[in-house]
XYZ file of C-alpha atoms in Angstrom:
570
model
C -8.257 -24.554 -4.579
C -9.763 -21.557 -2.418
C -11.438 -22.770 0.815
C -15.268 -22.167 0.972
C -16.140 -18.903 2.838
C -18.338 -19.589 5.869
C -21.404 -17.341 6.447
C -19.881 -15.471 9.564
C -17.089 -14.650 7.266
C -19.405 -13.282 4.697
C -20.738 -11.176 7.403
C -17.379 -10.278 8.812
C -14.693 -10.290 5.914
C -11.836 -9.574 8.612
C -12.122 -12.876 9.825
C -10.476 -14.317 6.695
C -7.327 -12.422 7.590
C -6.468 -15.420 10.399
C -5.642 -18.021 7.699
C -3.381 -15.281 5.963
C -1.442 -13.495 8.818
C 1.965 -15.209 8.490
C 5.210 -13.927 10.060
C 6.026 -12.586 6.580
C 2.457 -11.224 5.799
C 2.418 -9.428 9.112
C 5.894 -7.747 8.464
C 4.490 -6.572 5.118
C 1.453 -5.233 6.404
C 3.178 -3.121 8.963
C 5.503 -1.883 6.407
C 2.838 -1.053 4.130
C 0.891 0.677 6.899
C 3.432 2.745 8.025
C 4.527 3.856 4.462
C 0.976 4.618 3.658
C 0.704 6.762 6.869
C 3.759 9.064 5.890
C 1.617 10.023 2.722
C -1.835 10.082 4.222
C -1.033 12.581 6.974
C -0.164 15.324 4.558
C -2.657 14.114 1.828
C -5.272 14.314 4.808
C -4.782 17.781 5.591
C -4.706 18.995 1.998
C -7.682 17.233 0.978
C -9.755 18.322 3.875
C -9.264 21.982 2.751
C -10.336 21.063 -0.719
C -13.617 19.751 1.049
C -13.871 22.836 2.544
C -13.100 21.416 6.150
C -10.704 22.704 8.783
C -7.318 20.878 7.710
C -7.423 18.717 11.086
C -10.585 17.013 9.973
C -8.474 15.274 7.432
C -7.067 13.587 10.072
C -10.245 12.389 11.647
C -10.858 10.783 8.353
C -7.620 8.667 7.911
C -8.545 7.034 11.438
C -11.839 5.241 12.051
C -13.144 5.374 8.109
C -9.676 3.798 7.392
C -10.130 0.858 10.064
C -13.945 0.247 9.017
C -13.233 0.053 5.417
C -10.815 -2.422 5.704
C -12.496 -4.438 8.468
C -15.379 -4.738 6.162
C -14.271 -4.181 2.493
C -13.407 -7.257 0.113
C -10.003 -5.929 -1.114
C -7.488 -5.969 1.711
C -4.872 -3.602 -0.122
C -7.544 -0.851 -0.631
C -6.541 2.329 1.435
C -9.840 4.244 2.693
C -9.686 7.767 3.724
C -9.771 11.386 2.346
C -9.542 11.575 -1.404
C -9.533 14.579 -3.532
C -12.293 13.749 -5.930
C -14.572 12.942 -3.260
C -13.394 16.229 -1.410
C -14.014 18.348 -4.479
C -17.576 16.756 -4.967
C -18.429 17.532 -1.255
C -17.694 21.194 -1.662
C -19.370 21.509 -4.932
C -22.282 20.080 -3.243
C -22.484 22.237 -0.152
C -21.001 25.243 -1.394
C -24.268 26.699 -2.991
C -25.924 26.101 0.186
C -23.961 27.281 3.052
C -20.660 29.353 3.547
C -17.652 27.464 2.824
C -16.023 26.492 6.465
C -19.410 27.717 8.365
C -21.013 25.460 10.967
C -23.993 25.042 8.565
C -21.255 24.074 5.940
C -19.801 21.297 8.099
C -23.138 19.756 9.196
C -24.409 19.437 5.591
C -21.110 18.206 4.343
C -21.325 15.419 7.263
C -24.679 14.912 6.242
C -23.987 14.102 2.601
C -21.449 11.596 3.643
C -23.740 9.867 5.609
C -26.494 9.720 2.781
C -23.976 8.512 0.260
C -22.761 5.923 2.884
C -26.429 4.903 3.422
C -26.982 4.582 -0.263
C -23.695 2.518 -0.890
C -24.647 0.287 2.236
C -28.192 -0.169 1.044
C -26.831 -1.224 -2.650
C -24.146 -3.598 -1.225
C -26.902 -5.178 1.268
C -29.258 -5.637 -1.364
C -26.735 -6.968 -3.640
C -27.594 -4.352 -6.138
C -23.831 -3.160 -7.202
C -24.897 -3.754 -10.768
C -26.540 -0.294 -10.606
C -22.929 1.721 -10.437
C -22.370 -0.112 -14.076
C -25.085 2.387 -15.169
C -22.013 5.013 -15.632
C -20.023 4.170 -18.354
C -16.339 4.370 -18.365
C -15.994 7.252 -21.193
C -18.609 9.474 -19.019
C -16.756 8.887 -15.673
C -13.430 9.419 -17.296
C -14.768 12.812 -18.672
C -16.047 13.742 -15.382
C -12.721 13.093 -13.625
C -11.042 15.091 -16.412
C -13.324 18.036 -15.849
C -12.963 17.805 -12.357
C -9.157 17.793 -12.092
C -8.973 20.722 -14.216
C -11.480 22.527 -11.597
C -9.577 20.908 -8.728
C -6.556 22.770 -10.033
C -8.123 25.987 -10.886
C -9.336 26.084 -7.344
C -5.852 25.670 -5.858
C -4.083 28.645 -8.021
C -5.331 31.328 -5.429
C -3.315 29.419 -2.424
C -0.357 28.956 -4.747
C -0.140 32.809 -5.602
C -1.111 34.260 -2.103
C -4.216 35.653 -3.572
C -6.039 37.266 -0.562
C -9.658 37.042 0.106
C -12.113 34.045 1.321
C -12.632 31.093 -1.291
C -15.598 31.545 -3.374
C -17.835 28.559 -4.954
C -18.269 31.030 -8.149
C -15.898 30.291 -10.578
C -16.032 33.964 -11.930
C -15.222 35.308 -8.572
C -12.402 32.607 -8.204
C -11.055 33.829 -11.636
C -11.293 37.786 -10.683
C -9.539 36.557 -7.209
C -6.799 34.736 -9.455
C -6.148 37.640 -11.842
C -5.731 40.289 -9.010
C -3.446 37.493 -7.425
C -1.327 37.320 -10.657
C -1.324 41.065 -10.938
C 0.483 41.253 -7.404
C 1.277 37.729 -6.149
C 2.864 37.012 -2.843
C 6.545 36.219 -4.059
C 7.554 34.039 -0.833
C 4.066 32.347 -1.084
C 4.618 31.638 -5.274
C 8.255 30.746 -4.580
C 7.531 28.009 -1.830
C 4.425 26.608 -3.737
C 6.077 26.323 -6.825
C 9.148 25.108 -5.640
C 7.115 22.464 -3.504
C 5.391 21.323 -6.668
C 8.626 21.029 -8.860
C 10.260 18.980 -5.616
C 7.349 16.716 -5.549
C 7.238 15.947 -9.169
C 11.000 15.602 -9.094
C 11.011 13.221 -6.336
C 8.493 11.322 -7.787
C 10.507 10.785 -11.168
C 13.772 10.312 -9.682
C 13.258 8.902 -6.084
C 10.165 7.199 -6.352
C 10.603 5.085 -3.570
C 10.971 8.088 -1.271
C 7.775 9.522 0.421
C 8.308 12.594 -1.627
C 4.809 14.181 -0.313
C 6.456 14.029 3.481
C 9.492 14.911 2.692
C 8.357 18.136 0.855
C 6.012 19.046 3.780
C 8.540 18.682 6.428
C 11.176 20.630 4.410
C 8.750 23.341 3.636
C 7.347 23.395 6.971
C 10.729 23.971 8.730
C 11.671 26.488 5.760
C 8.452 28.271 6.804
C 9.374 28.496 10.503
C 13.063 29.375 10.003
C 12.376 32.376 7.622
C 9.446 33.907 9.551
C 7.164 33.133 6.388
C 3.816 33.993 8.430
C 5.311 37.165 9.880
C 5.772 38.193 6.116
C 2.319 37.672 5.329
C 2.407 34.044 4.208
C -0.689 32.020 4.763
C -0.353 28.768 6.956
C -2.083 26.357 8.525
C -1.963 27.866 12.064
C -2.741 26.340 15.344
C -4.419 23.128 15.128
C -7.040 22.188 18.062
C -6.243 19.478 20.403
C -7.284 16.256 18.378
C -10.236 14.682 20.285
C -11.899 12.392 17.881
C -15.185 11.340 19.168
C -18.075 9.450 18.042
C -21.621 10.928 18.056
C -24.975 10.425 15.684
C -24.442 13.403 13.060
C -27.143 16.214 12.909
C -29.763 15.463 10.455
C -31.028 18.203 8.524
C -34.560 18.970 7.823
C -36.363 16.849 5.386
C -36.459 19.602 2.590
C -32.676 19.600 2.831
C -32.121 16.081 2.843
C -34.208 15.875 -0.469
C -32.137 18.686 -1.972
C -28.962 16.664 -1.127
C -30.127 13.448 -2.221
C -29.103 13.787 -6.078
C -25.548 14.853 -4.940
C -25.542 12.109 -2.597
C -26.165 9.661 -5.096
C -23.452 11.154 -7.475
C -20.926 11.044 -4.445
C -21.778 7.423 -3.843
C -21.348 6.444 -7.470
C -18.461 8.357 -8.302
C -16.522 7.423 -5.087
C -17.218 3.774 -5.503
C -16.175 3.941 -9.278
C -12.786 5.217 -7.922
C -12.605 2.328 -5.361
C -13.665 -0.162 -8.221
C -10.824 1.298 -10.433
C -8.578 0.528 -7.560
C -9.913 -2.809 -6.419
C -9.682 -4.267 -10.073
C -5.959 -3.027 -10.798
C -5.257 -4.739 -7.461
C -7.166 -7.693 -8.398
C -5.246 -8.315 -11.635
C -1.954 -7.931 -9.849
C -2.492 -10.242 -6.939
C -5.022 -12.798 -8.542
C -7.320 -12.405 -5.757
C -10.856 -11.543 -6.478
C -12.713 -8.888 -5.015
C -16.771 -8.444 -4.527
C -18.246 -5.383 -5.476
C -21.329 -5.772 -3.416
C -19.107 -6.382 0.011
C -16.834 -3.202 -1.122
C -20.102 -1.249 -1.151
C -20.699 -2.491 1.931
C -17.314 -1.291 3.397
C -17.116 1.688 1.671
C -20.686 2.627 3.152
C -19.889 1.481 6.615
C -16.612 3.913 6.147
C -18.757 7.128 5.080
C -21.298 6.449 7.796
C -18.423 5.908 10.375
C -16.866 9.070 9.132
C -20.327 10.866 9.514
C -20.220 9.747 13.174
C -16.556 11.012 13.647
C -17.910 14.495 12.588
C -15.472 14.206 9.585
C -15.656 14.543 5.739
C -16.847 12.051 3.387
C -14.169 9.311 2.374
C -13.444 6.788 -0.292
C -10.788 4.400 -1.539
C -7.332 6.210 -2.471
C -5.837 5.076 -6.103
C -2.299 6.316 -4.948
C -2.315 5.094 -1.376
C -4.111 1.616 -2.139
C -1.220 1.249 -4.832
C 1.659 2.330 -2.387
C -0.030 -0.414 -0.014
C 0.207 -2.995 -2.596
C 3.893 -2.114 -3.820
C 5.153 -2.307 -0.071
C 3.672 -5.796 0.412
C 0.249 -5.506 2.313
C -1.241 -8.827 2.592
C -4.354 -8.255 4.745
C -6.428 -5.282 5.903
C -3.768 -5.074 9.120
C -1.941 -2.659 6.836
C -4.762 -0.208 7.106
C -5.182 -0.534 10.809
C -1.231 0.065 11.251
C -1.899 3.161 8.944
C -4.922 4.624 10.961
C -2.819 3.963 14.310
C 0.310 5.851 12.934
C -1.874 8.672 11.950
C -3.477 8.784 15.340
C 0.141 8.921 17.185
C 1.392 11.106 14.576
C -1.342 13.621 14.993
C -1.239 13.554 18.760
C 2.424 14.178 18.747
C 3.237 16.341 16.032
C 0.021 18.570 15.868
C 1.675 21.497 17.108
C 4.292 21.196 14.855
C 2.287 21.700 11.707
C 1.517 25.501 12.732
C 3.851 26.614 10.095
C 2.878 24.389 7.172
C 2.306 26.796 4.322
C -1.218 26.404 2.531
C 0.437 26.853 -0.682
C 2.426 23.841 -0.040
C -0.842 21.826 0.552
C -2.058 23.310 -2.740
C 1.017 21.997 -4.464
C 0.207 18.593 -2.880
C -3.219 18.864 -4.438
C -2.011 20.039 -7.616
C 0.752 17.246 -8.150
C -1.780 14.299 -7.248
C -4.829 15.542 -9.420
C -2.812 16.868 -12.347
C -2.230 13.258 -12.836
C -5.732 12.444 -13.289
C -6.017 14.805 -16.300
C -5.792 12.631 -19.071
C -7.752 13.892 -22.413
C -6.426 11.013 -24.400
C -9.169 9.015 -23.136
C -11.900 11.456 -24.433
C -10.172 10.986 -27.885
C -9.820 7.412 -27.553
C -13.648 7.191 -26.521
C -14.521 9.284 -29.862
C -12.325 6.961 -32.100
C -13.972 3.902 -30.782
C -17.513 4.828 -30.752
C -19.340 8.167 -31.469
C -21.889 7.650 -29.050
C -19.565 7.301 -26.386
C -17.446 10.166 -27.501
C -20.620 12.262 -27.579
C -21.550 11.269 -24.050
C -18.014 11.819 -22.829
C -17.652 15.272 -24.646
C -20.944 16.522 -22.991
C -20.093 15.258 -19.611
C -16.812 17.279 -19.691
C -18.565 20.286 -21.015
C -21.413 20.116 -18.778
C -19.310 19.569 -15.759
C -17.452 22.886 -16.580
C -20.497 24.776 -17.496
C -22.318 23.567 -14.346
C -19.677 24.536 -11.760
C -19.471 24.433 -8.784
C -22.446 22.078 -9.275
C -20.219 19.387 -10.964
C -22.584 16.947 -10.074
C -24.843 18.029 -12.714
C -22.356 17.454 -15.176
C -22.033 13.835 -14.571
C -26.048 13.374 -14.196
C -26.154 14.774 -17.487
C -23.538 12.354 -18.941
C -25.524 9.498 -17.352
C -28.787 10.547 -18.755
C -27.245 11.049 -22.160
C -25.378 7.927 -22.038
C -28.810 6.060 -21.186
C -30.714 7.938 -23.818
C -28.047 6.972 -26.473
C -28.283 3.299 -25.261
C -32.587 3.343 -25.750
C -31.836 5.280 -29.056
C -29.320 2.332 -30.266
C -31.874 -0.303 -29.005
C -34.674 1.697 -31.211
C -32.301 1.016 -34.248
C -31.197 -2.705 -34.267
C -29.120 -3.574 -37.397
C -31.549 -5.451 -39.984
C -30.442 -7.295 -43.071
C -31.769 -9.350 -45.813
C -29.676 -12.508 -46.074
C -28.148 -14.541 -48.965
C -25.923 -17.745 -49.185
C -22.361 -16.747 -49.088
C -19.839 -19.051 -50.795
C -18.430 -20.127 -47.461
C -21.931 -21.688 -46.576
C -23.118 -19.231 -44.146
C -26.057 -16.853 -44.770
C -25.003 -13.009 -44.832
C -25.998 -9.401 -45.761
C -26.747 -10.038 -49.368
C -26.331 -6.075 -50.147
C -22.794 -5.719 -48.626
C -21.454 -9.193 -50.409
C -23.710 -8.636 -53.719
C -25.451 -12.063 -52.970
C -28.849 -13.097 -54.667
C -31.777 -13.987 -52.406
C -31.819 -17.879 -51.291
C -35.063 -18.397 -53.277
C -37.083 -16.483 -55.541
C -40.464 -16.596 -53.327
C -38.769 -16.566 -49.801
C -36.805 -13.626 -48.206
C -34.646 -14.517 -45.045
C -34.250 -11.343 -42.851
C -31.988 -11.129 -39.705
C -33.045 -8.995 -36.643
C -29.926 -7.979 -34.371
C -31.190 -7.118 -31.052
C -33.933 -7.692 -28.305
C -37.499 -7.401 -29.658
C -39.151 -5.004 -26.909
C -41.343 -2.033 -26.410
C -38.649 0.570 -27.892
C -38.167 -1.488 -31.367
C -41.118 -3.188 -32.032
C -42.258 -0.792 -34.688
C -38.863 -1.195 -36.137
C -39.640 -5.174 -36.305
C -42.850 -4.539 -37.988
C -41.585 -2.259 -40.585
C -38.672 -4.584 -41.268
C -41.190 -7.577 -41.809
C -43.068 -5.228 -44.170
C -39.903 -4.196 -46.157
C -38.923 -8.221 -46.534
C -42.370 -9.193 -47.849
C -41.933 -6.781 -50.798
C -38.100 -7.165 -51.397
C -38.723 -9.400 -54.470
C -41.853 -10.252 -56.308
C -44.320 -12.577 -55.094
C -42.861 -13.024 -51.823
C -44.414 -16.237 -50.075
C -42.581 -16.753 -47.145
C -40.741 -14.229 -44.781
C -37.978 -16.166 -42.643
C -36.907 -14.356 -39.647
C -33.189 -15.075 -38.560
C -33.929 -14.597 -34.826
C -30.509 -16.011 -33.221
C -29.972 -12.306 -32.346
C -33.237 -11.738 -30.552
C -32.269 -12.832 -26.977
C -35.224 -11.463 -25.356
C -38.948 -10.393 -26.003
C -41.763 -8.417 -24.143
C -45.385 -8.160 -24.299
C -45.117 -5.394 -26.870
C -42.732 -7.410 -29.035
C -45.061 -10.512 -28.912
C -47.924 -8.345 -29.982
C -45.880 -7.060 -32.917
C -45.250 -10.598 -33.809
C -48.805 -11.398 -33.753
C -49.709 -8.351 -35.906
C -47.370 -9.299 -38.655
C -48.174 -12.971 -38.527
C -51.669 -11.566 -39.043
C -50.600 -9.347 -41.676
C -48.802 -11.701 -43.881
C -51.662 -14.133 -43.818
C -53.801 -11.314 -44.856
C -51.717 -11.179 -47.941
C -51.522 -14.787 -48.622
C -47.714 -15.199 -46.919
C -46.310 -16.731 -44.233
C -44.062 -15.965 -41.393
C -41.501 -18.161 -40.093
C -38.597 -18.266 -37.668
C -35.320 -19.943 -37.263
C -32.745 -19.605 -34.611
C -35.422 -18.902 -31.735
C -33.850 -19.255 -28.534
C -35.590 -20.896 -25.591
C -36.348 -17.843 -23.428
C -38.178 -16.411 -26.304
C -39.807 -19.454 -27.301
C -41.048 -19.632 -23.636
C -42.721 -16.049 -23.841
C -44.498 -17.006 -27.144
C -45.810 -20.232 -26.022
C -47.853 -18.123 -23.534
C -49.642 -16.687 -26.085
C -52.141 -17.984 -28.825
C -49.517 -16.656 -31.556
C -47.348 -19.293 -31.024
C -50.195 -22.076 -32.247
C -49.821 -20.196 -35.531
C -46.101 -19.731 -35.922
C -45.124 -23.075 -34.070
C -45.055 -25.245 -37.437
C -42.431 -23.043 -38.989
C -41.059 -21.456 -35.775
C -38.417 -24.000 -34.474
C -36.005 -24.344 -37.244
C -32.518 -23.970 -35.762
C -30.666 -22.359 -38.488
C -31.251 -20.665 -41.987
C -30.184 -24.101 -44.426
C -32.810 -26.156 -42.161
C -35.327 -23.699 -42.475
C -34.882 -23.035 -46.418
C -34.652 -26.664 -47.186
C -38.083 -27.356 -45.227
C -39.825 -24.135 -46.588
C -38.653 -24.169 -50.289
C -41.421 -26.551 -51.373
C -43.978 -24.582 -49.586
C -42.777 -21.347 -51.233
C -42.674 -22.544 -54.846
C -46.334 -21.986 -56.544
C -47.649 -25.045 -57.846
C -47.190 -25.728 -61.448
C -49.974 -24.826 -64.158
C -51.584 -28.370 -64.777
């Protein structure tokens, strides 16, 4: 039986580690932390450039945010730091507002991380993690597929050695790729393609080897030995002395904050859904529960810490979290070890990274991101539900069309999926019922059944009765009262009505009065308590209560049959 969690442990989740830190667990944490660090260092350099930051900023993002995410999160195996999707979203959101790599760009990119962190922290503290469930899985999958294509597209120039600065406009990048393809820098192309092939090969044939680190070290050494830079190859160059510092980030003007807010909300939502995907998978494998509100707090604080460290927005990495789990991480100590290893490596190896080719970083990104492209998920969504398929397809196309403002793509999908949800609520399924041979009442049209009584009609209404479908309810009752000649009672099978609002209540009142005007009676069976509670607050309950408390169709028909039958002629 799990021990109860104290209030202090809820506030400071890392205090729970005390009871878990056995010698074996500590050994697993150290092993996992060092393994993840070997992957995190080259990935951090690559993802920083993807986000439009100088490469060394990625190392900062793998330090303090990693520690804060572990201390205040609920899933100890999650590895927080720079990730590809968050980097792409950051670049897409800020590139239209400032020149990539400029001081103003960095200020705005750090600010959007601060805003996204504040949104996540606020949702977590208010226990409102459910808000992030507004984004359906098909829409999220479609966005990831489109973003993966765009990320891969953005790395082709570096792979070709195409000259010129990176442009946020797809047309400009396409022209740059065309010119690069016509006259590629052959050493760059060879090194980039070779690195990509090596990454794929090592992952398939030697999966336990830190392939990213092996390829980066080998290619950096090859670059230095062959004079790659002197022959025109693009390399990272000299990294400034790593001096991470904490300071309050520069807050843009109010008008710019308003401009950044929609993109910050998308960044908060997408990065947390990525986090949740990892946490759910880990939870299934370990059997340990995770808390979405606590994880929002941890990820929000990590982003805020990243902003205070003047680095790019962070999130939980799916690949590094999986590596953490595979290497036996038991507590967040693994992430602390990882962060410490990154600090030591950055201080000791910074000067050796000068010859790291940009094409190799592009290969690292391509290898990681290409695996996110899974078009089968879109086909599956369409096969399961056409509305989900439509929302997913629209999100995919909109993300590509709106690029570089890809946040507009996911907002389009979000709005469309909510609109379709409202549309479905406006059209609940309605059926007239007859007695089936198995003793239940079913759709008489589908099963070819007669009405249960010549002067009584049973109508099933599947869905909450509220303002978006109240008119539909009234239309259904009017349809039912004329479904056969001389109908005296319309019995609503209301087991599917799990909620009712003021507009729905008004619809019930109107139809009760309309039926009475025609000498007919409105009755209900299967009403839920929460619906009866609302009806009792209105005078309408007085008129329908005598025939509104039947538990099921059989009971209601037995009681109402004598009332429905016309009196015999004397």
